[in-house]
């Protein structure tokens, strides 16, 4: 049994709590015990990172230190959370002075950032820790008739120094989808574009233009659905798509939902029945 500390951030709470339950059930099928790191906080996203980088480092040193205190590595699902936390870890691990300054702040909670815990995104966790073969063996409902477009999102591939895959030619998502039995589509217009999730709050029209390009590209190649490992990209595709003047009606899925379904969990429990753009495929 593999044991991993799960950083939920903001994505897996409140109305999206079901996504964590889907992940927990999915991981059971591949013998992974997910331990929720309950005292962690929001990573601060791009906002704090851009406005006060040292504060961002302190917040996320604390988040990692909580995993270290339990002797666990940390799994992060959200692309943005992964990018922000990975940037903090890289800075702390390469700058002793910064690390010492941050640890002075953490002393108030009796915490210390040591740099002993590894951090993983879903994709490199599945690739490097779980392995594609274990995923393949867990499949009970092969997606042999599913044509699935693979969309990474930008924050796990850039900046390159913290990327979890080859930024120019990534393959981990495709390999996972192949292990599920799907026909993978990885060439479509907009596949490398940002989904525009964060831009929606300040420039709705920009986000909708991005979605028009990406989802239009997915529809043009005849994919049944677009799969992403990022819950924010999924929300952009499923929720913001409904704000488009002429929504293309392209279904989308958060990767663990599709894995759950392939592992034999029904659509309702897998989360595929909760989408605004209905997943018609069986």
Short mmCIF file of C-alpha atoms in Angstrom, two decimals, residues 149-158 166-170 185-196 210-211 213-218:
data_model
loop_
_atom_site.label_atom_id
_atom_site.label_comp_id
_atom_site.label_asym_id
_atom_site.label_seq_id
_atom_site.Cartn_x
_atom_site.Cartn_y
_atom_site.Cartn_z
CA UNK A 149 -8.55 14.65 -25.90
CA UNK A 150 -5.60 15.13 -23.52
CA UNK A 151 -5.33 18.62 -22.05
CA UNK A 152 -2.58 19.31 -19.49
CA UNK A 153 -3.13 22.95 -18.59
CA UNK A 154 -0.18 25.30 -18.31
CA UNK A 155 0.93 25.36 -14.68
CA UNK A 156 2.37 21.83 -14.59
CA UNK A 157 4.46 22.41 -17.71
CA UNK A 158 5.65 25.97 -17.07
CA UNK A 166 8.68 17.61 -20.91
CA UNK A 167 7.18 21.07 -21.45
CA UNK A 168 7.45 20.82 -25.23
CA UNK A 169 6.38 17.22 -25.66
CA UNK A 170 4.63 15.84 -22.54
CA UNK A 185 -6.14 12.56 -29.13
CA UNK A 186 -3.22 14.84 -28.36
CA UNK A 187 -3.14 17.01 -31.46
CA UNK A 188 -5.84 19.68 -31.62
CA UNK A 189 -5.95 23.44 -31.88
CA UNK A 190 -5.45 25.07 -28.50
CA UNK A 191 -3.95 22.02 -26.78
CA UNK A 192 -1.09 24.18 -25.42
CA UNK A 193 -3.24 27.22 -24.62
CA UNK A 194 -4.17 28.36 -21.11
CA UNK A 195 -7.80 27.56 -20.23
CA UNK A 196 -8.30 31.11 -18.92
CA UNK A 210 -9.56 30.84 -25.08
CA UNK A 211 -12.31 28.30 -24.49
CA UNK A 213 -10.27 27.94 -29.40
CA UNK A 214 -9.57 24.93 -27.16
CA UNK A 215 -13.03 23.36 -27.12
CA UNK A 216 -13.53 24.19 -30.78
CA UNK A 217 -10.29 22.33 -31.48
CA UNK A 218 -11.44 19.34 -29.45
#
